[in-house]
PDB file of C-alpha atoms and ligand atoms in Angstrom:
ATOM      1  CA  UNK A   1      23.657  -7.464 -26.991  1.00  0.00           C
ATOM      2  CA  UNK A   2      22.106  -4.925 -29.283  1.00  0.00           C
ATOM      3  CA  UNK A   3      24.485  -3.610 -32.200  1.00  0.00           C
ATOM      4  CA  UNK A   4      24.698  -0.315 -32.970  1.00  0.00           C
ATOM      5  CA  UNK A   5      22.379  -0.404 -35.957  1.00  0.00           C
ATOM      6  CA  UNK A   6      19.337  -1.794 -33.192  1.00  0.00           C
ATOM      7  CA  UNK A   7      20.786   0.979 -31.253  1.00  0.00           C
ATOM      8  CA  UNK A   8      20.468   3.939 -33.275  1.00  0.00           C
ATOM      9  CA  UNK A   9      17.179   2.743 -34.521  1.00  0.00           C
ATOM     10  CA  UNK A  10      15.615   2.455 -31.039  1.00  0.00           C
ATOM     11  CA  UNK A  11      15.034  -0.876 -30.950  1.00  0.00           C
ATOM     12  CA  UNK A  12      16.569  -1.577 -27.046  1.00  0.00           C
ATOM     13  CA  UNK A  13      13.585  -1.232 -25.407  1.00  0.00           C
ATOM     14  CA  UNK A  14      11.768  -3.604 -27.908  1.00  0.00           C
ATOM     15  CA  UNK A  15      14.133  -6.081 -27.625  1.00  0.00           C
ATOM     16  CA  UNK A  16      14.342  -5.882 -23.724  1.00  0.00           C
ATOM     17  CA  UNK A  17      10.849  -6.360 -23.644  1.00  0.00           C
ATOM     18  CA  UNK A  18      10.610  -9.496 -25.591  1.00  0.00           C
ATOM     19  CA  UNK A  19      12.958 -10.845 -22.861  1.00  0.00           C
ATOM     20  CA  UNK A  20      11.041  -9.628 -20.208  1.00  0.00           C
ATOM     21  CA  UNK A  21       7.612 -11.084 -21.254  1.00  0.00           C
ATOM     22  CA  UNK A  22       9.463 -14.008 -21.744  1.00  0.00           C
ATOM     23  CA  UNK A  23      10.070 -14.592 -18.252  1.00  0.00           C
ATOM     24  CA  UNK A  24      13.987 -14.308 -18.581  1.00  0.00           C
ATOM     25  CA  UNK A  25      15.548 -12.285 -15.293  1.00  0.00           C
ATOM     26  CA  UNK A  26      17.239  -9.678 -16.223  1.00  0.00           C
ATOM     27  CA  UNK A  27      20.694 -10.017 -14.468  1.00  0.00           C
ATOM     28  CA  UNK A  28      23.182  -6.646 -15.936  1.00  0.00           C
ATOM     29  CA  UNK A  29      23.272  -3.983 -18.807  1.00  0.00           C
ATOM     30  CA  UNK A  30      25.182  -1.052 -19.907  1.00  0.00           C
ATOM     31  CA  UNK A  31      25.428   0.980 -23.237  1.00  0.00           C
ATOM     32  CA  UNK A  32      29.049   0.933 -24.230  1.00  0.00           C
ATOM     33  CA  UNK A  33      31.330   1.876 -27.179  1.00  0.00           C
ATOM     34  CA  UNK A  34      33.097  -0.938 -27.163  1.00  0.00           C
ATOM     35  CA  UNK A  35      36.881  -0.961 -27.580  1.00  0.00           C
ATOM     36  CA  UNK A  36      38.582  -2.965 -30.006  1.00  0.00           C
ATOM     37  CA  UNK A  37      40.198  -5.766 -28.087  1.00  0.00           C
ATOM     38  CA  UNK A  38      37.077  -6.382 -26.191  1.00  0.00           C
ATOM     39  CA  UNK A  39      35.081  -6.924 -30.316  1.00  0.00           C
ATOM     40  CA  UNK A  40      38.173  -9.153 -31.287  1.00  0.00           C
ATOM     41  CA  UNK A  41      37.922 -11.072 -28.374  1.00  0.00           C
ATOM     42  CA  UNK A  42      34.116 -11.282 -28.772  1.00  0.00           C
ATOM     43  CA  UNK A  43      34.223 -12.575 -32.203  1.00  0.00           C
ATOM     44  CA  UNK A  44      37.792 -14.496 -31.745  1.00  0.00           C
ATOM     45  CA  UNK A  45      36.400 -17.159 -34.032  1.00  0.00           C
ATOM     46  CA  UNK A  46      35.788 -14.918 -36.696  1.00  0.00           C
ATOM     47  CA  UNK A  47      38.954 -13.289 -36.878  1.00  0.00           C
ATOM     48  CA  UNK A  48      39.932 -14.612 -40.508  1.00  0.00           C
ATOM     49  CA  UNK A  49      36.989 -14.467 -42.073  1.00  0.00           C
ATOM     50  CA  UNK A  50      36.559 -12.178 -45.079  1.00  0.00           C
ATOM     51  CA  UNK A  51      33.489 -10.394 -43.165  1.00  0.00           C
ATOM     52  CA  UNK A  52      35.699  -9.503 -40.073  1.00  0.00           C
ATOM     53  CA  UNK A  53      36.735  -6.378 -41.005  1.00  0.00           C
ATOM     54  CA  UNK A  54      33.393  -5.120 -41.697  1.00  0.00           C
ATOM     55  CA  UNK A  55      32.061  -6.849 -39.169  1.00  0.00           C
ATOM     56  CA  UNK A  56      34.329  -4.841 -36.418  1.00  0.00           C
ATOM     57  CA  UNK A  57      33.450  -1.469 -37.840  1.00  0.00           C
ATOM     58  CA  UNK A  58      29.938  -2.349 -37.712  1.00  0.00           C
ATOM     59  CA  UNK A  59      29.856  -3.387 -34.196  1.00  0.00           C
ATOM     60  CA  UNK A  60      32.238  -0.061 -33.227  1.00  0.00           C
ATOM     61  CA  UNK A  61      30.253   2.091 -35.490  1.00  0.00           C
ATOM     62  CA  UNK A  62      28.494   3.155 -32.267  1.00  0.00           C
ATOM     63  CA  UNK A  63      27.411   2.018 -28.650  1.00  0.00           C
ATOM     64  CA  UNK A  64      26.207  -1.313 -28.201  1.00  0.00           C
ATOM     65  CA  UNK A  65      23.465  -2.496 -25.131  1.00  0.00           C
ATOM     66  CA  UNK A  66      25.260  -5.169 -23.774  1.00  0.00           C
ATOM     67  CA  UNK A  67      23.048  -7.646 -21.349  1.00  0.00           C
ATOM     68  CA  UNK A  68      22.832 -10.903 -19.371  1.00  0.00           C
ATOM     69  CA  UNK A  69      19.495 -12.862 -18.571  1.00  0.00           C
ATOM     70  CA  UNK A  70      18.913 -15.743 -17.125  1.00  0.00           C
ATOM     71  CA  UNK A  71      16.514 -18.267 -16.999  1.00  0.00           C
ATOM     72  CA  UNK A  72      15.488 -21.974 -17.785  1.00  0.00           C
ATOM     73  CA  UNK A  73      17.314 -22.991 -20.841  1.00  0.00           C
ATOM     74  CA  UNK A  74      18.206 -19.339 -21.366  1.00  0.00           C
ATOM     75  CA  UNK A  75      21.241 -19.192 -23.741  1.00  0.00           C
ATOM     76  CA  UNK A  76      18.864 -21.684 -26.393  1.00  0.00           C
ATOM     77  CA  UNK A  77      15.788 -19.555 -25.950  1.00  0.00           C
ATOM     78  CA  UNK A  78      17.495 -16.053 -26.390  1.00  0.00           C
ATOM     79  CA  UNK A  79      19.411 -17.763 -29.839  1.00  0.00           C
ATOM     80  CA  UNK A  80      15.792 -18.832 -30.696  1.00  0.00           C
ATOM     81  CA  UNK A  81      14.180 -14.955 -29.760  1.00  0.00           C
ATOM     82  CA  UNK A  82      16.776 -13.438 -32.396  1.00  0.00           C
ATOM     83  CA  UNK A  83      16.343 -15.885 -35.274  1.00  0.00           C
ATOM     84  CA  UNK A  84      19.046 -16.496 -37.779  1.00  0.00           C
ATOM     85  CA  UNK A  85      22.079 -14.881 -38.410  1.00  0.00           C
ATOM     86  CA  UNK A  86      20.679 -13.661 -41.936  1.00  0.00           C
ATOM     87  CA  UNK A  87      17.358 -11.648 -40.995  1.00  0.00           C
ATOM     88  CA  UNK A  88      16.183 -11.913 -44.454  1.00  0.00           C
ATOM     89  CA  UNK A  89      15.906 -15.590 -43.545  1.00  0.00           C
ATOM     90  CA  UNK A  90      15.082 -15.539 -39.695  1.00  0.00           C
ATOM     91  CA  UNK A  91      11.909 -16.611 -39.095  1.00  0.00           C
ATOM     92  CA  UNK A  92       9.272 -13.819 -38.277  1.00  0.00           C
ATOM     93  CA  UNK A  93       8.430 -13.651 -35.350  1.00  0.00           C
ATOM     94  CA  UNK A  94      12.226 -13.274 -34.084  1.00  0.00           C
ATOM     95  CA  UNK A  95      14.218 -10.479 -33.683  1.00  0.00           C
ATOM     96  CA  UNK A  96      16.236 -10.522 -36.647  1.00  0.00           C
ATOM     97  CA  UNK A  97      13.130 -12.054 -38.201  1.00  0.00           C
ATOM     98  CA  UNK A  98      11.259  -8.435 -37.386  1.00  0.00           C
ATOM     99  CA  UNK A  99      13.637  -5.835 -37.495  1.00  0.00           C
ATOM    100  CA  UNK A 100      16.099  -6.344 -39.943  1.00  0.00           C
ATOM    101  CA  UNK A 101      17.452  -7.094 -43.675  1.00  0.00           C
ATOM    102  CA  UNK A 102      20.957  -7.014 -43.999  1.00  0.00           C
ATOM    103  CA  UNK A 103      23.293  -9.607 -42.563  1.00  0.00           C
ATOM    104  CA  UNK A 104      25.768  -7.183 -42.024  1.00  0.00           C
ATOM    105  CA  UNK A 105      23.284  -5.444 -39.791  1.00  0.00           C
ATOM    106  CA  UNK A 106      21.278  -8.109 -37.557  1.00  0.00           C
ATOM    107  CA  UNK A 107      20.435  -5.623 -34.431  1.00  0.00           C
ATOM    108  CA  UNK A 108      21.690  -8.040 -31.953  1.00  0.00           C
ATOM    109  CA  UNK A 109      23.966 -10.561 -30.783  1.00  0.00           C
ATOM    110  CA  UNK A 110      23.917 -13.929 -28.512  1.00  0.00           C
ATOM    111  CA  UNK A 111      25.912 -15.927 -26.779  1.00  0.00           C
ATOM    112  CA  UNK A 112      25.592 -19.850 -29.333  1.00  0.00           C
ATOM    113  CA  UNK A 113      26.079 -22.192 -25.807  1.00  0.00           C
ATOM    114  CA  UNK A 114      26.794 -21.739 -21.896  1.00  0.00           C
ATOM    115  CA  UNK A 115      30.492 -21.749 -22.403  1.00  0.00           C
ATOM    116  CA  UNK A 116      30.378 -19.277 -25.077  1.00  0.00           C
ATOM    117  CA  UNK A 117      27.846 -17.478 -22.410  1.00  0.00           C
ATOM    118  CA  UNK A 118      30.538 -17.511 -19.635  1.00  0.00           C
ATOM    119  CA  UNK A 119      33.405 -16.202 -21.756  1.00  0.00           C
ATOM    120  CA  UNK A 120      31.359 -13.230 -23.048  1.00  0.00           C
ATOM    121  CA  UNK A 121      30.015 -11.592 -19.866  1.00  0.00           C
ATOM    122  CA  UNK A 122      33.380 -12.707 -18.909  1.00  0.00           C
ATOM    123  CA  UNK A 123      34.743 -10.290 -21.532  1.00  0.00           C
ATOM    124  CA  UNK A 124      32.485  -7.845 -20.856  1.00  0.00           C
ATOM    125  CA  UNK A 125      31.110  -7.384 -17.489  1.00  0.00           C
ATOM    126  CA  UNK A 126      32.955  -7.596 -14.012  1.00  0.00           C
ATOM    127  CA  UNK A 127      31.470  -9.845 -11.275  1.00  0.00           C
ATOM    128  CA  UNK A 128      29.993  -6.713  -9.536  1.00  0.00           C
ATOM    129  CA  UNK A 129      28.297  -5.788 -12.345  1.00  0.00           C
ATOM    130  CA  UNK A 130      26.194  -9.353 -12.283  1.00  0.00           C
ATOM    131  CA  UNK A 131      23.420  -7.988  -9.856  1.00  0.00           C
ATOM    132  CA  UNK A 132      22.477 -11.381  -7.506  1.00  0.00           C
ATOM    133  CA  UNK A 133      18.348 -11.177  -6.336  1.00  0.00           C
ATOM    134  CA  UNK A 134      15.396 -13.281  -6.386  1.00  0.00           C
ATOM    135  CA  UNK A 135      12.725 -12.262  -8.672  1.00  0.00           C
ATOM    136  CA  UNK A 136       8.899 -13.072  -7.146  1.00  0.00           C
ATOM    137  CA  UNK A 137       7.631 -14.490 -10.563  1.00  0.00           C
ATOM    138  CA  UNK A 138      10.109 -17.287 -10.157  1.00  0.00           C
ATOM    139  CA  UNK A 139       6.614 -19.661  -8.352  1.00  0.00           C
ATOM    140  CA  UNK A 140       4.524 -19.135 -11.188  1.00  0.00           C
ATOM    141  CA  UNK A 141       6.939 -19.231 -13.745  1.00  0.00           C
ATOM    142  CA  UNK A 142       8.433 -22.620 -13.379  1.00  0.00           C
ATOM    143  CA  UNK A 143       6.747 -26.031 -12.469  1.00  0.00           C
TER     144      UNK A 143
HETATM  145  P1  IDP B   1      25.532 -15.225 -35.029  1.00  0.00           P
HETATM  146  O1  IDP B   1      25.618 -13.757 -34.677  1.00  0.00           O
HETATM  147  O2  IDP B   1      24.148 -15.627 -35.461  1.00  0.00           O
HETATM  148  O3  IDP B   1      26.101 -16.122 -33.954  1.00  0.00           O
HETATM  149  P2  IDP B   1      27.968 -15.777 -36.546  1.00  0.00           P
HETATM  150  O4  IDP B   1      28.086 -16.746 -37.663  1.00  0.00           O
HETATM  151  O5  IDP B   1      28.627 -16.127 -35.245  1.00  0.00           O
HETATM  152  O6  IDP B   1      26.421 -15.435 -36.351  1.00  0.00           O
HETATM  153  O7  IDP B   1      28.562 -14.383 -37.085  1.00  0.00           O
HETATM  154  C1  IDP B   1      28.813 -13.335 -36.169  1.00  0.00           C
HETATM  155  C2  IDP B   1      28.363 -12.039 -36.797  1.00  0.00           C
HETATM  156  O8  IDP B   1      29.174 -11.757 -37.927  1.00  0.00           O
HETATM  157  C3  IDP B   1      26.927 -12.047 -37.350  1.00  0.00           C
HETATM  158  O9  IDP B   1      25.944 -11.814 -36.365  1.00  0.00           O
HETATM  159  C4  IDP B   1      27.004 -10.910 -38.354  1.00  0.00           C
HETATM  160  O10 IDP B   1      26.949  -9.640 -37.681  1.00  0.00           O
HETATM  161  C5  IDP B   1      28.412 -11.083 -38.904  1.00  0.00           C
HETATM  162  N1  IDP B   1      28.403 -11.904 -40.115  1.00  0.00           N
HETATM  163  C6  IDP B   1      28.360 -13.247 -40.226  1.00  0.00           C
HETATM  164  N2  IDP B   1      28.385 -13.656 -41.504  1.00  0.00           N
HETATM  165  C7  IDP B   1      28.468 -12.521 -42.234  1.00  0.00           C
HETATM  166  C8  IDP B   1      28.544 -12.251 -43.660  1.00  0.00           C
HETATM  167  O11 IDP B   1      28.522 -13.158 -44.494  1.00  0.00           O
HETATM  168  N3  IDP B   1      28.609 -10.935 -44.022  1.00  0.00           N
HETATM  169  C9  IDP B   1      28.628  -9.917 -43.130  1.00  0.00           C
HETATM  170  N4  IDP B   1      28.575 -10.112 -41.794  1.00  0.00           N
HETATM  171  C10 IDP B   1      28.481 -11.400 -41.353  1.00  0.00           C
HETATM  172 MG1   MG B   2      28.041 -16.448 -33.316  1.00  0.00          MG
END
């Protein structure tokens, strides 16, 4: 997902590229404001930390670009793309690494494991939404 701040500074189409070069298939997206059960139930276990406040006016500030890809390994790779939670300490290189400064404003957001990957686009995306096709790199991609 890009936040609003990756958002507003124009930074979707970056960041969807770096997942298309990648080799990722791109699988659903939509630009949403997202309502405020749908953020507490994103970030459930964050919900008593000091930041959380902040954290859900940040991410309701304005519309996010929510996503799914898949691909080999994908959920590790795409945590590895954005770099650490802190982009003043991501590597460079990553997303956060690139584009940002602020921990309070890291441009994007990934699912940490599969399971955490299945309840999120299960919070946010119907099944119909999940767009089912074969993509012809697949041969050349993968051994
Ligand atoms: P992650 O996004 O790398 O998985 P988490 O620890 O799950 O990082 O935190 C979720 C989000 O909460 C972060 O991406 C960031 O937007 C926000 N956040 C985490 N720690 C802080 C903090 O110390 N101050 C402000 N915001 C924070
Ligand atoms: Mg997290």
């Amino acid at each position: 997902m890009v936040k609003p701040d990756g958002v507003q500074r124009g930074l979707v189409g970056e960041v969807i590229s770096r997942f298309e070069a990648k080799g990722l298939k791109f699988v659903a997206a939509k630009l949403e404001l997202l309502p405020e059960e749908r953020v507490v139930e994103q970030y459930r276990e964050h919900l008593e930390k000091p930041f959380f406040p902040g954290l859900k006016r940040y991410i309701m500030s304005g519309p996010c670009f929510l996503m799914v890809w898949e691909g080999k390994g994908a959920v590790a790779v795409v945590r590895t793309m954005i770099g650490a939670t802190n982009p003043a300490e991501a590597a460079p290189g990553s997303i956060r690494g690139d584009f940002g400064l602020d921990i309070g404003r890291n441009v994007v957001h990934a699912s940490d494991s599969p399971r955490s990957a299945d309840r999120e686009i299960g919070i946010h995306f119907t099944p119909t939404e999940l767009v089912e096709y074969s993509k012809i790199d697949e041969p050349v991609l993968y051994e």
